[in-house]
mmCIF file of N, CA and C in Angstrom:
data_model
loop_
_atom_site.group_PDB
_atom_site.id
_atom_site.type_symbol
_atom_site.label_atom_id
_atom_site.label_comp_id
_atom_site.label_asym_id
_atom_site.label_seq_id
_atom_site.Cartn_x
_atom_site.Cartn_y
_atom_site.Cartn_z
ATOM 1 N N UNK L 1 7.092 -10.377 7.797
ATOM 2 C CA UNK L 1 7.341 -10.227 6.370
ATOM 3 C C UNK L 1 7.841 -8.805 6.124
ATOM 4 N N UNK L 2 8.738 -8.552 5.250
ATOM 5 C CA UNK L 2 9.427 -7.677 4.944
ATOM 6 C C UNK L 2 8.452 -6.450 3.778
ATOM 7 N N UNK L 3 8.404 -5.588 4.051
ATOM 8 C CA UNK L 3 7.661 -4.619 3.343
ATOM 9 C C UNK L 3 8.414 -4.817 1.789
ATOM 10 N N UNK L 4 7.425 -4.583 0.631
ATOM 11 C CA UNK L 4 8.306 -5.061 -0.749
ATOM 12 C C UNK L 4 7.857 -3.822 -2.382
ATOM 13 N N UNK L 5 8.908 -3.946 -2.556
ATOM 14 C CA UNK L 5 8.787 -2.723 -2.899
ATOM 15 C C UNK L 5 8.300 -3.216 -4.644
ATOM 16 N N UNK L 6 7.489 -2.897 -5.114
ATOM 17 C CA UNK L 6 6.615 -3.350 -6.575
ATOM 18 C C UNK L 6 6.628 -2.184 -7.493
ATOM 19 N N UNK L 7 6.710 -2.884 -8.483
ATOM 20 C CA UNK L 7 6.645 -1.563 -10.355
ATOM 21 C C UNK L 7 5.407 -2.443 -10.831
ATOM 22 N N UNK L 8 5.505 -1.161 -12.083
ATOM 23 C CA UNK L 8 4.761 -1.701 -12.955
ATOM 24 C C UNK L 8 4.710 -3.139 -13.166
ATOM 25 N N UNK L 9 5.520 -3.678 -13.513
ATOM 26 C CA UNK L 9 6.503 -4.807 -14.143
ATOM 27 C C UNK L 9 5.608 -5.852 -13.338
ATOM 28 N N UNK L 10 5.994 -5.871 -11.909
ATOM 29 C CA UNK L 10 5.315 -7.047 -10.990
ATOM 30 C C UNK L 10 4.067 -7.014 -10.298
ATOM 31 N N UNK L 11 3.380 -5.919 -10.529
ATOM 32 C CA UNK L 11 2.107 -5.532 -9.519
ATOM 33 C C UNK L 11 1.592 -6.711 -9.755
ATOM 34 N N UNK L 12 0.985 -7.155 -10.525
ATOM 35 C CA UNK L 12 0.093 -8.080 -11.039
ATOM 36 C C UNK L 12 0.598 -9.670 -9.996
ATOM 37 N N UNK L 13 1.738 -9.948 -10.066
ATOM 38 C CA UNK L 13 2.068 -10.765 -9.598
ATOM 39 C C UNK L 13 2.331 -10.851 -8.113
ATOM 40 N N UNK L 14 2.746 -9.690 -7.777
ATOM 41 C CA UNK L 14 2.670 -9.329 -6.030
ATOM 42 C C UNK L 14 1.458 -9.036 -5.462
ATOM 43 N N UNK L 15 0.576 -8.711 -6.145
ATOM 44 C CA UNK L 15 -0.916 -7.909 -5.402
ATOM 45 C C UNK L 15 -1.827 -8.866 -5.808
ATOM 46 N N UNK L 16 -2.288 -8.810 -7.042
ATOM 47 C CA UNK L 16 -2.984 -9.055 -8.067
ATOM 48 C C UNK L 16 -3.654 -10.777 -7.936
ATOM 49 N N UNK L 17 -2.190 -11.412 -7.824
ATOM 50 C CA UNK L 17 -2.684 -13.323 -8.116
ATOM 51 C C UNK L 17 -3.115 -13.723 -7.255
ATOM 52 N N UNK L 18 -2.344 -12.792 -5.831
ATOM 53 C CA UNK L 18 -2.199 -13.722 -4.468
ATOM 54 C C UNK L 18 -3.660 -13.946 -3.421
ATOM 55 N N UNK L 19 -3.515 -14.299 -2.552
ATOM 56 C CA UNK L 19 -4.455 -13.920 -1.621
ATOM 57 C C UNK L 19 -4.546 -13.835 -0.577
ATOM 58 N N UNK L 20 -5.163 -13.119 0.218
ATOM 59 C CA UNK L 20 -5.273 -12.818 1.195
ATOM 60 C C UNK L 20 -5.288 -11.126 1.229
ATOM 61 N N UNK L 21 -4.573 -10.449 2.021
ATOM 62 C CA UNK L 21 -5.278 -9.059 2.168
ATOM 63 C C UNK L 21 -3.547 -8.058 1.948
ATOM 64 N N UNK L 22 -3.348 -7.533 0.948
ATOM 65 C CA UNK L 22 -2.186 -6.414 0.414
ATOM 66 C C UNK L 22 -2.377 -4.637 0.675
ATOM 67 N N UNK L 23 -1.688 -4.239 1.280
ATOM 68 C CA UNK L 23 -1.736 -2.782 1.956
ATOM 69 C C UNK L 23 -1.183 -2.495 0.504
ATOM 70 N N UNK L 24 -1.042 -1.512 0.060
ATOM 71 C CA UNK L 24 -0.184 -0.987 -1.077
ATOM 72 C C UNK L 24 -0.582 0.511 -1.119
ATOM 73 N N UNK L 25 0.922 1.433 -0.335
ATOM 74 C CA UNK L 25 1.459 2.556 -0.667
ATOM 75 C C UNK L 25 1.691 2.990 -1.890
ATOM 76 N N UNK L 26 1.100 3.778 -2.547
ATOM 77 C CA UNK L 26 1.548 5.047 -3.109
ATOM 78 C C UNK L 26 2.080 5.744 -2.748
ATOM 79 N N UNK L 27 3.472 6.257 -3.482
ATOM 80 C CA UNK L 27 3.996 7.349 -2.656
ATOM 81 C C UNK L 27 5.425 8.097 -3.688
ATOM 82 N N UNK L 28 5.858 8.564 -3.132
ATOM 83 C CA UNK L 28 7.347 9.383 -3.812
ATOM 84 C C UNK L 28 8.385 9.493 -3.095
ATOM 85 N N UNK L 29 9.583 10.082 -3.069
ATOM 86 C CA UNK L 29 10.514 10.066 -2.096
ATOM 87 C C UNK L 29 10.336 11.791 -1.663
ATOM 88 N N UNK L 30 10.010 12.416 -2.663
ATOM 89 C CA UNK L 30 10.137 13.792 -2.381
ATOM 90 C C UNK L 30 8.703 14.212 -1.688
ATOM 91 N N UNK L 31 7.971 13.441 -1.294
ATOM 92 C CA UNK L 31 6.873 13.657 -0.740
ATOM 93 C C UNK L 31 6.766 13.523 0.782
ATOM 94 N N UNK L 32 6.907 14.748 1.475
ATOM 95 C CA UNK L 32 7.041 15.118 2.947
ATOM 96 C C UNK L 32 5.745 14.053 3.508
ATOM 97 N N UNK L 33 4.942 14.317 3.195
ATOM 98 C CA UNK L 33 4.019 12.954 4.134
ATOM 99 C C UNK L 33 4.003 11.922 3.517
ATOM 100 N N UNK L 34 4.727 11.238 2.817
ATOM 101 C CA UNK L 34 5.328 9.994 2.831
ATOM 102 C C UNK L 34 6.002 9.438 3.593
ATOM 103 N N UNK L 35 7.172 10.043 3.872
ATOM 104 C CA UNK L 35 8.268 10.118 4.629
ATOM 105 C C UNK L 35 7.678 9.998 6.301
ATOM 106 N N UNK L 36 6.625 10.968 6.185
ATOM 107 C CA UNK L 36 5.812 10.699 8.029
ATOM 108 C C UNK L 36 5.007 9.314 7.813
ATOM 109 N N UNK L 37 4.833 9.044 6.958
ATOM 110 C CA UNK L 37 4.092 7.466 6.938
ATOM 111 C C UNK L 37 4.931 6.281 7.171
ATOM 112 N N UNK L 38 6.259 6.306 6.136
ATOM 113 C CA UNK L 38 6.913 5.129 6.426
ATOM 114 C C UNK L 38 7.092 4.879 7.377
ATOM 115 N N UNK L 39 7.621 4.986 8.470
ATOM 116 C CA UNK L 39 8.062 4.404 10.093
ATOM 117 C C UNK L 39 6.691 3.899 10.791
ATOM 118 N N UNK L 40 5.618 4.405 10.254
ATOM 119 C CA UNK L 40 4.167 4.021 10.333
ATOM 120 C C UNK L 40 4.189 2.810 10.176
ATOM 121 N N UNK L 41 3.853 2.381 8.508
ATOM 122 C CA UNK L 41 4.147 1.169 7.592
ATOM 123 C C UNK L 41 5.084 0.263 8.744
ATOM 124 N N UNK L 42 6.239 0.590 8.971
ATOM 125 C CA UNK L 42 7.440 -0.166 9.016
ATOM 126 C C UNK L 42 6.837 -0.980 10.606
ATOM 127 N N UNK L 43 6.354 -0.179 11.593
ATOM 128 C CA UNK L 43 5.902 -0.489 12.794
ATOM 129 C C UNK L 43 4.466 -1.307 12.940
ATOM 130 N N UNK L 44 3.857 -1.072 11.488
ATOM 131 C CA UNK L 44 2.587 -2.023 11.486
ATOM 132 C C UNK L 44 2.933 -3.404 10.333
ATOM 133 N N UNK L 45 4.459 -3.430 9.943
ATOM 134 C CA UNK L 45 4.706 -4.523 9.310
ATOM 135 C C UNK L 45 5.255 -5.320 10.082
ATOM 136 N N UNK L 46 5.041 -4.674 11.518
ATOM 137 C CA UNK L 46 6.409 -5.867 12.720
ATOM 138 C C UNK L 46 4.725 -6.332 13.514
ATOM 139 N N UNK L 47 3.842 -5.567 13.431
ATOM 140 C CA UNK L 47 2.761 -6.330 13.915
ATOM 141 C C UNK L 47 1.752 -7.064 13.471
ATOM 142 N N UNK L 48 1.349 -6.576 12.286
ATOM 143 C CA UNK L 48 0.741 -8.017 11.285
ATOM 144 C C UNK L 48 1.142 -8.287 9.781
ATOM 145 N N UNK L 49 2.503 -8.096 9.772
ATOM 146 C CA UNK L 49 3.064 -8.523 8.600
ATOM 147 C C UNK L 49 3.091 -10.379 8.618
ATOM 148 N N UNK L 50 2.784 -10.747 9.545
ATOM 149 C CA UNK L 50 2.585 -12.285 9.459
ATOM 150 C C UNK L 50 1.670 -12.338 8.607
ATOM 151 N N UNK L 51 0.564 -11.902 8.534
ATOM 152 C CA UNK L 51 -0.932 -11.844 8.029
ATOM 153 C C UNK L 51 -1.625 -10.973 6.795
ATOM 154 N N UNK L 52 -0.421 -9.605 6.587
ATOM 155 C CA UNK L 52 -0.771 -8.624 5.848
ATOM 156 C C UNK L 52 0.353 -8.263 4.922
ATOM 157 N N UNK L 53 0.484 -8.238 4.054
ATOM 158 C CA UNK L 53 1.758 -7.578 3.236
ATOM 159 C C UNK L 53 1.584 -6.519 2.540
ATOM 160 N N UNK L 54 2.477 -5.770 2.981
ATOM 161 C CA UNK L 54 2.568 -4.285 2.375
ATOM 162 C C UNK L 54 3.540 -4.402 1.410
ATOM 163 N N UNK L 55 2.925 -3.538 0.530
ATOM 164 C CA UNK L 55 3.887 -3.511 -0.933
ATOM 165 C C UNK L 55 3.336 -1.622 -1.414
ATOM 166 N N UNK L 56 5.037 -1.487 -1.707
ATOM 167 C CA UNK L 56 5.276 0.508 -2.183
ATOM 168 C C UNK L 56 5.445 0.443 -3.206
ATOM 169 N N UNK L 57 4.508 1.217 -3.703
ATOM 170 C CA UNK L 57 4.504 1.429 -5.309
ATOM 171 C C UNK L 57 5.262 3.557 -5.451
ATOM 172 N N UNK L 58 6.576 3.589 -5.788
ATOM 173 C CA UNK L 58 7.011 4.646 -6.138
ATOM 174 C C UNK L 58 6.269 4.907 -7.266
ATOM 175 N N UNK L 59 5.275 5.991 -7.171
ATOM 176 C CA UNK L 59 4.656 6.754 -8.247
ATOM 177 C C UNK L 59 5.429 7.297 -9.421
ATOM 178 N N UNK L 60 6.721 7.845 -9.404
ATOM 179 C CA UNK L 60 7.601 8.387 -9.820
ATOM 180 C C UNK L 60 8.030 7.049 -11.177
ATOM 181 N N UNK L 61 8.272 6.128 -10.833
ATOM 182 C CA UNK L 61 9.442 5.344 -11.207
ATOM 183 C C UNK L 61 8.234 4.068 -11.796
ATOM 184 N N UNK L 62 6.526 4.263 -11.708
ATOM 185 C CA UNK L 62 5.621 3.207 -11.804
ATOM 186 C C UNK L 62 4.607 4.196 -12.001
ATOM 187 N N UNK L 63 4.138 5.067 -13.080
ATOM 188 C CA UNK L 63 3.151 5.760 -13.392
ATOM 189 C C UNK L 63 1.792 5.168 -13.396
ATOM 190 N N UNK L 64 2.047 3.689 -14.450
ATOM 191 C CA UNK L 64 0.971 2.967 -14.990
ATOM 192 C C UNK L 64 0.350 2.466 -14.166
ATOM 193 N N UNK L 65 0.801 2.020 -12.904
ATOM 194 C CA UNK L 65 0.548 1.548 -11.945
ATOM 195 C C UNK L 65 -0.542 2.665 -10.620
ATOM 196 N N UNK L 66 -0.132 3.835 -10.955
ATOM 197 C CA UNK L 66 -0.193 4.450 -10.357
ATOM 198 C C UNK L 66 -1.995 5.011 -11.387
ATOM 199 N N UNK L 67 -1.393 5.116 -12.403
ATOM 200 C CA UNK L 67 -2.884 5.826 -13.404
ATOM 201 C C UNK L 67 -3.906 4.730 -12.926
ATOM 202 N N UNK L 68 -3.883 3.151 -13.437
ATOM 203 C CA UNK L 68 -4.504 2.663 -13.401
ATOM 204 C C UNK L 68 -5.711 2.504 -12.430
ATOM 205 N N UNK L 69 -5.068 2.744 -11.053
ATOM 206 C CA UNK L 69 -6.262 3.018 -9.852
ATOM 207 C C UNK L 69 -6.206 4.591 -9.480
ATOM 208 N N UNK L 70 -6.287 5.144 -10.190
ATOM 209 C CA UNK L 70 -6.460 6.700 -10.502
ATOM 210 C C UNK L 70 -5.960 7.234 -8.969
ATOM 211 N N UNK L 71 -4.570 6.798 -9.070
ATOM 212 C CA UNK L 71 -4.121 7.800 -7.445
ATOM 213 C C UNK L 71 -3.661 9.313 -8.239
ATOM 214 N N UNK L 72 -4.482 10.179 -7.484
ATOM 215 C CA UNK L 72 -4.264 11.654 -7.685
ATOM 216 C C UNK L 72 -3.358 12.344 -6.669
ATOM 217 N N UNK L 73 -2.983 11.945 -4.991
ATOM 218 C CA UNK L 73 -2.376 12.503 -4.878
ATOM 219 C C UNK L 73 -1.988 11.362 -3.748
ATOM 220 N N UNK L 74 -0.648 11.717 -2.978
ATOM 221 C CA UNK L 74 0.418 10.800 -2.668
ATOM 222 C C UNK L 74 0.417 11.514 -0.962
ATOM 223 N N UNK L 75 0.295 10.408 -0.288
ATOM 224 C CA UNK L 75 0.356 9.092 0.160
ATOM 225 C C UNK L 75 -1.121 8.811 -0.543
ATOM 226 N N UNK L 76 -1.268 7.501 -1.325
ATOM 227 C CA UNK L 76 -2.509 6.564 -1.244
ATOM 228 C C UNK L 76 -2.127 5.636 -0.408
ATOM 229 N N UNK L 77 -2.881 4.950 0.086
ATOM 230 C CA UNK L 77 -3.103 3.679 0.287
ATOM 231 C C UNK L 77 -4.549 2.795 0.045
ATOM 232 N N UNK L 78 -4.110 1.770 -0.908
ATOM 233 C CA UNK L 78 -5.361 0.792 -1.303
ATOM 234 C C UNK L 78 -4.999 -0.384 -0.817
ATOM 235 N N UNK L 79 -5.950 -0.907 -0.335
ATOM 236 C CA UNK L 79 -5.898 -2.508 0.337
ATOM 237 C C UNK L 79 -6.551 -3.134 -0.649
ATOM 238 N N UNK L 80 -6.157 -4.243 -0.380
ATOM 239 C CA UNK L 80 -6.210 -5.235 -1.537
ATOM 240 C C UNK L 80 -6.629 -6.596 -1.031
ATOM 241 N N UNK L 81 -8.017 -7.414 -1.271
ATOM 242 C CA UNK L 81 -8.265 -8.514 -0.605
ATOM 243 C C UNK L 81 -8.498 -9.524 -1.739
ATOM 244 N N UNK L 82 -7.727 -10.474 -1.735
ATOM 245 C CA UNK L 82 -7.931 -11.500 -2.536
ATOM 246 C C UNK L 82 -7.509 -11.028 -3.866
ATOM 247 N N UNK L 83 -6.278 -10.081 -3.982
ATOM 248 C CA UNK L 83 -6.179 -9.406 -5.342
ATOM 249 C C UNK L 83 -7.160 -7.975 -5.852
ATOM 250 N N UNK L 84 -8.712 -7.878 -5.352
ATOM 251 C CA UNK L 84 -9.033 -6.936 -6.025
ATOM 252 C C UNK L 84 -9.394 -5.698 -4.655
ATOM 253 N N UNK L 85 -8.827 -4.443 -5.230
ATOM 254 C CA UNK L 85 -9.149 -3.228 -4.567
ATOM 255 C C UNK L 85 -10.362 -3.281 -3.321
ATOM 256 N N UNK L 86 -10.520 -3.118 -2.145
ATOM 257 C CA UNK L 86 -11.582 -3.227 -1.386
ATOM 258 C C UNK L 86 -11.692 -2.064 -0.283
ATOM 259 N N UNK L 87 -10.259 -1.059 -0.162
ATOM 260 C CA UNK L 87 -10.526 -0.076 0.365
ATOM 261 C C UNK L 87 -9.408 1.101 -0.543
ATOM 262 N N UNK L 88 -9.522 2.292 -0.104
ATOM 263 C CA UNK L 88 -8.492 3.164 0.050
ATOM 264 C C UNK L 88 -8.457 4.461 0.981
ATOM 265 N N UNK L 89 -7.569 4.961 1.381
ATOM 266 C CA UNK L 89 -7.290 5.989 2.211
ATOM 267 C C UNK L 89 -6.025 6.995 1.750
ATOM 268 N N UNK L 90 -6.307 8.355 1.998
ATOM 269 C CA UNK L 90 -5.289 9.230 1.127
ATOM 270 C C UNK L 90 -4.822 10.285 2.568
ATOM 271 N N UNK L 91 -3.687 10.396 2.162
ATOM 272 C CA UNK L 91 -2.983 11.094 3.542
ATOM 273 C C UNK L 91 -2.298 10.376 4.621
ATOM 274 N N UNK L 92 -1.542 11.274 5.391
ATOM 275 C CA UNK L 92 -0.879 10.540 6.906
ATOM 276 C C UNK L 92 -1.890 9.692 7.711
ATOM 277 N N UNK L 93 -2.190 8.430 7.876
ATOM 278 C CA UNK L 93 -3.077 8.050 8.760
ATOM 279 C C UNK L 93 -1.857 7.171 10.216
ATOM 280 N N UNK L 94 -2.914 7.298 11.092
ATOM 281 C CA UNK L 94 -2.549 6.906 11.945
ATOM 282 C C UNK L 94 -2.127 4.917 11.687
ATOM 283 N N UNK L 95 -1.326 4.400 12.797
ATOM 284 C CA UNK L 95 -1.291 3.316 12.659
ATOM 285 C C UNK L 95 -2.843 2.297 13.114
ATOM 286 N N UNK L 96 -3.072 2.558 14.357
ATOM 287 C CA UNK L 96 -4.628 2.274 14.714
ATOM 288 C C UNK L 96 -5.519 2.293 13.414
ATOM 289 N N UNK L 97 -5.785 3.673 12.937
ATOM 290 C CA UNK L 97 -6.674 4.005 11.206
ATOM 291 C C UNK L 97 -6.292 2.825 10.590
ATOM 292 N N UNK L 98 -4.852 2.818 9.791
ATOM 293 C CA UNK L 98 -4.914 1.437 9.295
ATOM 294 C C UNK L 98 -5.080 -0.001 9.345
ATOM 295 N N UNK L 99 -5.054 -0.108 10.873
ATOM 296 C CA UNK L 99 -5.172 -1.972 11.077
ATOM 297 C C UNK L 99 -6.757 -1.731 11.380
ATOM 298 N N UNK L 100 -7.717 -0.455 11.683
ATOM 299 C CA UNK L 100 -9.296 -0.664 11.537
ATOM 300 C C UNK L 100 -9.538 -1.161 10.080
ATOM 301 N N UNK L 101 -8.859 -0.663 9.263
ATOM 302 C CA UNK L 101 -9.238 -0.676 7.929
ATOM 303 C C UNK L 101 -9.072 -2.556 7.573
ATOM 304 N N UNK L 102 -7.667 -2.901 7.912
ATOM 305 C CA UNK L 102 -7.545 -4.290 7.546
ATOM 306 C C UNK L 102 -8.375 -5.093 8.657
ATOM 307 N N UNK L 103 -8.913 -4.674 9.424
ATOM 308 C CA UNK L 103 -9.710 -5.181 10.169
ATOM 309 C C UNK L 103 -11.083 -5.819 9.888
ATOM 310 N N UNK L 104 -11.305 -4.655 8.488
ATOM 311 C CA UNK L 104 -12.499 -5.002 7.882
ATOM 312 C C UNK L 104 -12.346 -5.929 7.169
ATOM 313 N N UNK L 105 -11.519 -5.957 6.620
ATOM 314 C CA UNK L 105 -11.013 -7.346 5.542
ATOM 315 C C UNK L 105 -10.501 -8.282 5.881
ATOM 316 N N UNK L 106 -10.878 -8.603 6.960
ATOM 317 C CA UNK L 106 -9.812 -10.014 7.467
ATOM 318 C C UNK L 106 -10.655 -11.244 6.641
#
């Protein structure tokens, strides 16, 4: 599955309805450890994107989205099981770090 990129507009409908377990980036373009994360993301969406879908929320361009689960600073990442919030992690993490995390939520 293809990493997908969500606003305000659709969170609800990409994260929110579905189920099963949603990675969802916070992030910016001008944000130097963003940029070290994506190829991260991109290499753990070729290994359990069958099972996991990641969805990028540009902070910039999706504030509300961004206020609402009070991300203060960029990279977040909140996982998402069955629609509601069940982890988060802030900063460059490793790829290993993140599939422990969805590990918990299977």
């Amino acid at each position: 599955m293809a990493i997908v990129n969500v606003t305000d507009q659709n969170f609800g409908t990409e994260v929110e309805t579905g189920e099963g377990t949603v990675l969802v980036d916070f992030w910016a373009p001008w944000c130097g450890p963003c940029k070290m994360l994506a190829p991260i993301l991109d290499e753990l969406d070729g290994e359990v994107g069958e099972k996991v879908k990641i969805a990028k929320v540009n902070v910039d361009d999706n504030p509300e989205t961004a206020s609402r689960f009070g991300v203060m600073s960029i990279p977040t990442m909140i996982f998402f099981k069955d629609g509601q919030p069940v982890d988060k992690l802030i900063g460059v993490n490793s790829k290993e770090a993140l599939k422990g995390v969805l590990a918990k939520h299977e």
